[in-house]
mmCIF file of C-alpha atoms in Angstrom:
data_model
loop_
_atom_site.group_PDB
_atom_site.id
_atom_site.type_symbol
_atom_site.label_atom_id
_atom_site.label_comp_id
_atom_site.label_asym_id
_atom_site.label_seq_id
_atom_site.Cartn_x
_atom_site.Cartn_y
_atom_site.Cartn_z
ATOM 1 C CA MET X 1 70.050 135.403 77.539
ATOM 2 C CA THR X 2 68.566 138.658 78.870
ATOM 3 C CA THR X 3 66.710 138.611 82.193
ATOM 4 C CA LEU X 4 64.187 141.051 83.641
ATOM 5 C CA GLU X 5 63.293 140.685 87.312
ATOM 6 C CA ASN X 6 61.289 142.346 90.067
ATOM 7 C CA ASP X 7 59.611 141.141 93.267
ATOM 8 C CA PHE X 8 56.904 139.331 91.308
ATOM 9 C CA LEU X 9 58.337 138.175 87.973
ATOM 10 C CA LYS X 10 61.482 136.784 86.419
ATOM 11 C CA VAL X 11 61.378 136.971 82.626
ATOM 12 C CA SER X 12 64.000 135.611 80.231
ATOM 13 C CA VAL X 13 64.472 136.451 76.539
ATOM 14 C CA ARG X 14 66.922 134.871 74.104
ATOM 15 C CA PRO X 15 68.522 136.760 71.193
ATOM 16 C CA LYS X 16 67.272 134.288 68.577
ATOM 17 C CA GLY X 17 63.944 135.752 67.520
ATOM 18 C CA ALA X 18 64.008 138.014 70.608
ATOM 19 C CA GLU X 19 61.880 135.169 71.961
ATOM 20 C CA LEU X 20 60.570 134.908 75.497
ATOM 21 C CA THR X 21 61.805 131.698 77.101
ATOM 22 C CA SER X 22 60.452 132.074 80.638
ATOM 23 C CA ILE X 23 57.753 133.952 82.538
ATOM 24 C CA TYR X 24 58.298 132.831 86.121
ATOM 25 C CA ASN X 25 55.905 133.912 88.864
ATOM 26 C CA LYS X 26 58.107 134.263 91.938
ATOM 27 C CA GLN X 27 55.131 134.600 94.278
ATOM 28 C CA THR X 28 53.644 131.211 93.373
ATOM 29 C CA GLY X 29 56.748 129.432 92.075
ATOM 30 C CA THR X 30 55.051 128.823 88.709
ATOM 31 C CA GLU X 31 56.656 128.786 85.260
ATOM 32 C CA HIS X 32 53.915 130.074 82.964
ATOM 33 C CA LEU X 33 55.659 129.674 79.615
ATOM 34 C CA TRP X 34 55.839 126.378 77.743
ATOM 35 C CA GLN X 35 59.393 125.077 77.939
ATOM 36 C CA ALA X 36 59.747 124.123 74.269
ATOM 37 C CA ASP X 37 60.006 120.337 74.419
ATOM 38 C CA PRO X 38 61.568 119.621 70.992
ATOM 39 C CA ALA X 39 59.710 116.316 70.779
ATOM 40 C CA VAL X 40 56.383 118.170 70.969
ATOM 41 C CA TRP X 41 56.771 121.806 69.808
ATOM 42 C CA PRO X 42 60.201 123.465 69.968
ATOM 43 C CA TRP X 43 59.162 127.084 70.530
ATOM 44 C CA HIS X 44 58.275 129.188 73.571
ATOM 45 C CA ALA X 45 56.798 132.406 72.159
ATOM 46 C CA PRO X 46 57.921 133.198 68.611
ATOM 47 C CA ASN X 47 57.459 136.698 67.239
ATOM 48 C CA LEU X 48 55.847 136.746 63.800
ATOM 49 C CA PHE X 49 57.163 139.216 61.211
ATOM 50 C CA PRO X 50 56.841 140.268 58.373
ATOM 51 C CA VAL X 51 53.978 137.810 57.830
ATOM 52 C CA VAL X 52 51.561 135.955 60.093
ATOM 53 C CA GLY X 53 50.657 132.441 58.976
ATOM 54 C CA GLY X 54 51.364 131.046 55.548
ATOM 55 C CA THR X 55 51.548 132.834 52.210
ATOM 56 C CA LEU X 56 50.402 131.106 49.014
ATOM 57 C CA ASP X 57 53.197 129.017 47.505
ATOM 58 C CA ASN X 58 55.395 130.240 50.385
ATOM 59 C CA GLN X 59 56.158 133.477 48.587
ATOM 60 C CA ILE X 60 55.248 137.147 48.376
ATOM 61 C CA THR X 61 55.179 139.513 45.412
ATOM 62 C CA VAL X 62 56.517 143.047 45.864
ATOM 63 C CA ASP X 63 56.755 145.520 42.959
ATOM 64 C CA GLY X 64 56.177 142.690 40.507
ATOM 65 C CA LYS X 65 58.997 140.489 41.838
ATOM 66 C CA THR X 66 58.480 137.242 43.747
ATOM 67 C CA TYR X 67 60.368 136.420 46.956
ATOM 68 C CA PRO X 68 60.348 133.261 49.112
ATOM 69 C CA MET X 69 58.674 133.695 52.493
ATOM 70 C CA GLU X 70 58.518 131.058 55.210
ATOM 71 C CA ARG X 71 55.448 130.542 57.381
ATOM 72 C CA HIS X 72 55.200 133.216 60.099
ATOM 73 C CA GLY X 73 58.133 135.109 58.569
ATOM 74 C CA PHE X 74 61.857 135.197 59.244
ATOM 75 C CA ALA X 75 62.053 137.179 62.492
ATOM 76 C CA ARG X 76 61.634 134.121 64.713
ATOM 77 C CA GLN X 77 64.740 132.557 63.101
ATOM 78 C CA SER X 78 66.827 135.760 63.151
ATOM 79 C CA GLU X 79 69.421 136.937 65.655
ATOM 80 C CA PHE X 80 68.400 140.197 67.328
ATOM 81 C CA THR X 81 70.728 142.725 68.944
ATOM 82 C CA VAL X 82 70.099 144.004 72.476
ATOM 83 C CA VAL X 83 70.034 147.802 72.241
ATOM 84 C CA GLU X 84 68.865 148.513 75.804
ATOM 85 C CA ALA X 85 68.746 146.430 78.974
ATOM 86 C CA THR X 86 67.798 147.285 82.557
ATOM 87 C CA PRO X 87 66.303 145.076 85.293
ATOM 88 C CA ALA X 88 62.817 146.136 84.187
ATOM 89 C CA LYS X 89 63.162 146.722 80.432
ATOM 90 C CA ALA X 90 64.937 145.314 77.384
ATOM 91 C CA VAL X 91 64.819 146.374 73.731
ATOM 92 C CA PHE X 92 65.836 144.056 70.893
ATOM 93 C CA SER X 93 66.459 145.101 67.287
ATOM 94 C CA LEU X 94 66.560 143.395 63.906
ATOM 95 C CA GLN X 95 67.647 145.527 60.957
ATOM 96 C CA ALA X 96 67.486 144.838 57.257
ATOM 97 C CA ASN X 97 70.547 142.995 56.018
ATOM 98 C CA GLU X 98 71.688 140.974 53.036
ATOM 99 C CA LYS X 99 69.785 137.911 54.233
ATOM 100 C CA THR X 100 66.477 139.718 54.850
ATOM 101 C CA LEU X 101 66.667 141.711 51.617
ATOM 102 C CA ALA X 102 66.808 138.456 49.663
ATOM 103 C CA VAL X 103 63.307 137.586 50.883
ATOM 104 C CA TYR X 104 61.795 140.936 51.941
ATOM 105 C CA PRO X 105 62.898 143.925 49.828
ATOM 106 C CA TYR X 106 62.525 146.675 52.417
ATOM 107 C CA GLN X 107 64.962 148.680 54.506
ATOM 108 C CA PHE X 108 63.455 148.307 57.976
ATOM 109 C CA GLU X 109 64.135 148.008 61.670
ATOM 110 C CA PHE X 110 61.961 145.695 63.760
ATOM 111 C CA GLN X 111 62.159 146.355 67.494
ATOM 112 C CA ILE X 112 60.668 144.282 70.291
ATOM 113 C CA GLU X 113 60.553 145.807 73.754
ATOM 114 C CA TYR X 114 59.788 143.923 76.961
ATOM 115 C CA GLN X 115 58.869 145.707 80.195
ATOM 116 C CA ILE X 116 57.828 144.354 83.588
ATOM 117 C CA ASP X 117 55.804 146.256 86.156
ATOM 118 C CA ASN X 118 54.601 144.340 89.210
ATOM 119 C CA GLN X 119 52.856 141.253 87.792
ATOM 120 C CA VAL X 120 52.464 142.490 84.191
ATOM 121 C CA LEU X 121 54.755 141.959 81.223
ATOM 122 C CA THR X 122 54.283 144.439 78.368
ATOM 123 C CA VAL X 123 55.434 143.564 74.854
ATOM 124 C CA ILE X 124 55.830 146.406 72.339
ATOM 125 C CA TYR X 125 56.414 145.946 68.609
ATOM 126 C CA ARG X 126 57.948 148.754 66.544
ATOM 127 C CA VAL X 127 58.355 148.695 62.776
ATOM 128 C CA ILE X 128 60.554 151.511 61.460
ATOM 129 C CA ASN X 129 60.489 152.240 57.744
ATOM 130 C CA ARG X 130 63.851 153.374 56.348
ATOM 131 C CA GLU X 131 62.413 153.602 52.822
ATOM 132 C CA SER X 132 61.086 156.561 50.838
ATOM 133 C CA LYS X 133 58.055 154.395 49.958
ATOM 134 C CA PRO X 134 55.411 152.655 52.104
ATOM 135 C CA LEU X 135 56.527 149.451 53.849
ATOM 136 C CA TYR X 136 54.017 146.581 54.082
ATOM 137 C CA PHE X 137 54.046 143.936 56.804
ATOM 138 C CA SER X 138 52.114 141.837 59.277
ATOM 139 C CA VAL X 139 53.121 141.263 62.885
ATOM 140 C CA GLY X 140 51.902 139.005 65.651
ATOM 141 C CA ALA X 141 52.684 137.084 68.808
ATOM 142 C CA HIS X 142 52.596 133.332 69.469
ATOM 143 C CA PRO X 143 53.196 132.799 73.222
ATOM 144 C CA ALA X 144 52.579 129.265 74.499
ATOM 145 C CA PHE X 145 51.445 129.060 78.108
ATOM 146 C CA ALA X 146 52.036 125.944 80.182
ATOM 147 C CA VAL X 147 48.800 124.215 81.216
ATOM 148 C CA PRO X 148 48.178 122.964 83.841
ATOM 149 C CA PHE X 149 49.892 125.332 86.259
ATOM 150 C CA SER X 150 50.356 122.577 88.866
ATOM 151 C CA PRO X 151 51.393 118.924 88.409
ATOM 152 C CA ASP X 152 48.392 117.682 90.398
ATOM 153 C CA GLU X 153 45.943 119.131 87.817
ATOM 154 C CA LYS X 154 44.792 118.056 84.366
ATOM 155 C CA TYR X 155 44.584 120.018 81.105
ATOM 156 C CA GLU X 156 40.802 119.588 81.151
ATOM 157 C CA ASP X 157 40.614 121.435 84.495
ATOM 158 C CA TYR X 158 41.295 124.649 82.581
ATOM 159 C CA TYR X 159 39.286 126.964 80.361
ATOM 160 C CA LEU X 160 39.684 130.207 78.450
ATOM 161 C CA GLU X 161 37.621 133.149 79.670
ATOM 162 C CA PHE X 162 36.887 135.886 77.145
ATOM 163 C CA GLN X 163 36.484 139.474 78.270
ATOM 164 C CA LYS X 164 32.974 139.594 76.811
ATOM 165 C CA GLU X 165 30.317 137.072 75.931
ATOM 166 C CA GLU X 166 31.081 136.013 72.371
ATOM 167 C CA MET X 167 29.362 134.217 69.531
ATOM 168 C CA LEU X 168 32.633 132.620 68.532
ATOM 169 C CA GLU X 169 33.071 131.794 64.855
ATOM 170 C CA ARG X 170 36.316 130.214 63.698
ATOM 171 C CA HIS X 171 37.719 130.614 60.192
ATOM 172 C CA LEU X 172 38.752 127.214 58.897
ATOM 173 C CA LEU X 173 42.204 126.389 57.562
ATOM 174 C CA SER X 174 43.166 123.898 54.868
ATOM 175 C CA PRO X 175 45.779 121.185 55.545
ATOM 176 C CA LYS X 176 48.338 123.562 54.011
ATOM 177 C CA GLY X 177 47.401 126.336 56.470
ATOM 178 C CA TYR X 178 45.392 128.609 54.161
ATOM 179 C CA PHE X 179 41.878 129.868 54.824
ATOM 180 C CA THR X 180 39.200 127.955 52.937
ATOM 181 C CA GLY X 181 36.518 130.637 53.199
ATOM 182 C CA GLU X 182 34.477 128.398 55.494
ATOM 183 C CA THR X 183 33.556 129.174 59.075
ATOM 184 C CA GLU X 184 31.967 127.252 61.927
ATOM 185 C CA PRO X 185 30.711 128.158 65.396
ATOM 186 C CA VAL X 186 32.755 127.370 68.485
ATOM 187 C CA LEU X 187 30.658 126.443 71.484
ATOM 188 C CA THR X 188 31.157 128.352 74.712
ATOM 189 C CA VAL X 189 29.383 128.442 78.062
ATOM 190 C CA GLU X 190 28.798 132.131 78.705
ATOM 191 C CA LYS X 191 32.328 133.554 78.282
ATOM 192 C CA GLN X 192 34.154 130.276 78.800
ATOM 193 C CA LEU X 193 35.789 127.947 76.288
ATOM 194 C CA PRO X 194 36.824 124.658 77.948
ATOM 195 C CA LEU X 195 40.274 123.315 77.108
ATOM 196 C CA THR X 196 40.132 119.727 75.896
ATOM 197 C CA ASN X 197 42.730 117.444 74.324
ATOM 198 C CA ASP X 198 40.806 117.385 71.034
ATOM 199 C CA LEU X 199 39.990 121.107 70.783
ATOM 200 C CA PHE X 200 42.743 121.690 68.219
ATOM 201 C CA ASN X 201 42.445 118.500 66.188
ATOM 202 C CA ARG X 202 41.548 120.641 63.163
ATOM 203 C CA ASP X 203 44.316 123.207 63.631
ATOM 204 C CA ALA X 204 44.078 126.639 65.231
ATOM 205 C CA LEU X 205 40.926 128.473 66.199
ATOM 206 C CA VAL X 206 41.243 131.731 64.276
ATOM 207 C CA PHE X 207 38.904 134.589 65.160
ATOM 208 C CA LYS X 208 38.648 137.681 62.962
ATOM 209 C CA ASN X 209 35.822 139.495 64.741
ATOM 210 C CA LEU X 210 36.201 139.181 68.505
ATOM 211 C CA ASP X 211 34.616 141.850 70.668
ATOM 212 C CA SER X 212 36.853 140.845 73.579
ATOM 213 C CA ARG X 213 40.230 142.498 73.988
ATOM 214 C CA SER X 214 41.560 140.022 76.530
ATOM 215 C CA VAL X 215 41.572 136.266 77.097
ATOM 216 C CA THR X 216 42.356 134.643 80.452
ATOM 217 C CA ILE X 217 43.517 131.095 81.202
ATOM 218 C CA ARG X 218 41.753 129.877 84.342
ATOM 219 C CA SER X 219 41.528 126.723 86.437
ATOM 220 C CA ARG X 220 38.378 125.337 88.023
ATOM 221 C CA HIS X 221 40.349 124.654 91.235
ATOM 222 C CA HIS X 222 42.081 127.933 92.174
ATOM 223 C CA ASN X 223 42.255 131.636 91.374
ATOM 224 C CA ARG X 224 45.684 131.766 89.729
ATOM 225 C CA ALA X 225 45.370 132.927 86.118
ATOM 226 C CA VAL X 226 47.175 134.299 83.074
ATOM 227 C CA THR X 227 45.571 137.160 81.125
ATOM 228 C CA VAL X 228 46.629 138.279 77.646
ATOM 229 C CA SER X 229 45.291 141.750 76.808
ATOM 230 C CA PHE X 230 45.488 143.024 73.218
ATOM 231 C CA PRO X 231 43.612 146.331 72.806
ATOM 232 C CA ALA X 232 45.015 147.088 69.326
ATOM 233 C CA PHE X 233 44.942 143.602 67.794
ATOM 234 C CA PRO X 234 41.711 142.741 65.918
ATOM 235 C CA TYR X 235 42.633 139.125 65.119
ATOM 236 C CA VAL X 236 43.424 136.291 67.506
ATOM 237 C CA GLY X 237 44.599 132.735 67.091
ATOM 238 C CA ILE X 238 44.147 130.084 69.786
ATOM 239 C CA TRP X 239 46.210 126.940 69.288
ATOM 240 C CA ALA X 240 47.963 123.986 70.811
ATOM 241 C CA LYS X 241 49.475 120.885 69.358
ATOM 242 C CA PRO X 242 46.792 118.248 70.061
ATOM 243 C CA GLY X 243 47.516 116.511 73.343
ATOM 244 C CA ALA X 244 50.309 118.921 74.353
ATOM 245 C CA LYS X 245 50.292 120.635 77.733
ATOM 246 C CA PHE X 246 50.120 124.238 76.574
ATOM 247 C CA VAL X 247 47.813 126.709 74.905
ATOM 248 C CA CYS X 248 48.817 129.637 72.686
ATOM 249 C CA ILE X 249 46.934 132.931 72.806
ATOM 250 C CA GLU X 250 48.097 134.840 69.733
ATOM 251 C CA PRO X 251 47.287 138.521 69.086
ATOM 252 C CA TRP X 252 47.742 139.226 65.382
ATOM 253 C CA LEU X 253 47.847 142.131 62.957
ATOM 254 C CA GLY X 254 47.536 140.019 59.826
ATOM 255 C CA TYR X 255 46.844 136.370 59.087
ATOM 256 C CA ALA X 256 47.368 133.582 56.562
ATOM 257 C CA ASP X 257 46.392 133.816 52.902
ATOM 258 C CA HIS X 258 43.158 132.444 51.506
ATOM 259 C CA GLU X 259 43.258 129.621 49.016
ATOM 260 C CA GLY X 260 43.136 130.912 45.446
ATOM 261 C CA THR X 261 45.203 133.280 43.362
ATOM 262 C CA PRO X 262 48.114 135.116 45.010
ATOM 263 C CA ALA X 263 47.792 138.898 45.294
ATOM 264 C CA PRO X 264 50.543 141.517 45.463
ATOM 265 C CA PHE X 265 51.862 141.853 49.007
ATOM 266 C CA GLU X 266 50.407 145.339 49.467
ATOM 267 C CA GLN X 267 46.939 143.939 48.632
ATOM 268 C CA LYS X 268 47.181 141.013 51.042
ATOM 269 C CA GLU X 269 44.149 140.789 53.314
ATOM 270 C CA ALA X 270 44.722 142.449 56.723
ATOM 271 C CA ILE X 271 48.129 143.802 55.661
ATOM 272 C CA GLN X 272 49.583 146.705 57.649
ATOM 273 C CA HIS X 273 51.824 149.504 56.416
ATOM 274 C CA VAL X 274 54.181 152.224 57.575
ATOM 275 C CA GLU X 275 54.483 155.498 55.724
ATOM 276 C CA PRO X 276 57.870 156.493 54.214
ATOM 277 C CA ASN X 277 60.450 157.065 56.966
ATOM 278 C CA GLY X 278 57.671 156.401 59.473
ATOM 279 C CA LEU X 279 57.174 154.417 62.677
ATOM 280 C CA PHE X 280 54.502 151.859 63.580
ATOM 281 C CA GLU X 281 54.063 150.865 67.226
ATOM 282 C CA THR X 282 51.662 148.560 69.025
ATOM 283 C CA GLY X 283 51.689 146.258 72.034
ATOM 284 C CA PHE X 284 49.975 143.770 74.307
ATOM 285 C CA THR X 285 50.335 142.609 77.904
ATOM 286 C CA ILE X 286 50.620 139.341 79.789
ATOM 287 C CA GLY X 287 49.445 139.471 83.401
ATOM 288 C CA VAL X 288 49.984 136.662 85.914
#
């Protein structure tokens, strides 16, 4: 386990998936990350790479050849190497190997960097292309935040506050996790979306056209809050397992496939790419 710590935050990251396991606010004594109850949902904050969501038939096609690909990709199940660690910063690396090449035929390095500064945690994703051809990928975050913050509160005391007033429209998912092509409005009061135990009965709320570039978890009873800011991520998923005491705010560059006929990986909707021998970098922040 790697730990970052300052006067405000104590953040822990495990090598499996380079996954955050704790975001502890030392000033308030609050653990803000879901603690991965295996009976409910066994993750804290998986990193999604090289796909976000599900691919049709759980596979991708690259250069005419088909490869198996698990939902949300293999990075969350992979062991990362720590390549840099200080009290305020840690960098984790996953490089192409025999196991990854069997499912994703690219020579790559995927780095995840965590930095803390006062009460803000910054997460940076880097995709390095070691190929002499373009590398295609999606990347995203899936942090689950513990709600309520205090044991004397209820889940329904909380709401999500969007940066801007939004006409929220969710893109609906099939039981297999693929987009159906249907959408429906999501009701908000001004910029607020109340958290309720049945909000996610029909899977995640997936937004492809938000104007907001941050979402804040707030209580109706105090001013403590968690803000996820994602200036470079156009797509966002909001999800919780129905009835569970957490909510995920998920900045994405990519999303699940639509029902229908599979397309080559490089033609996948919302796919990203890195030029030959190039570098892609993006990031988001979590403020408490």
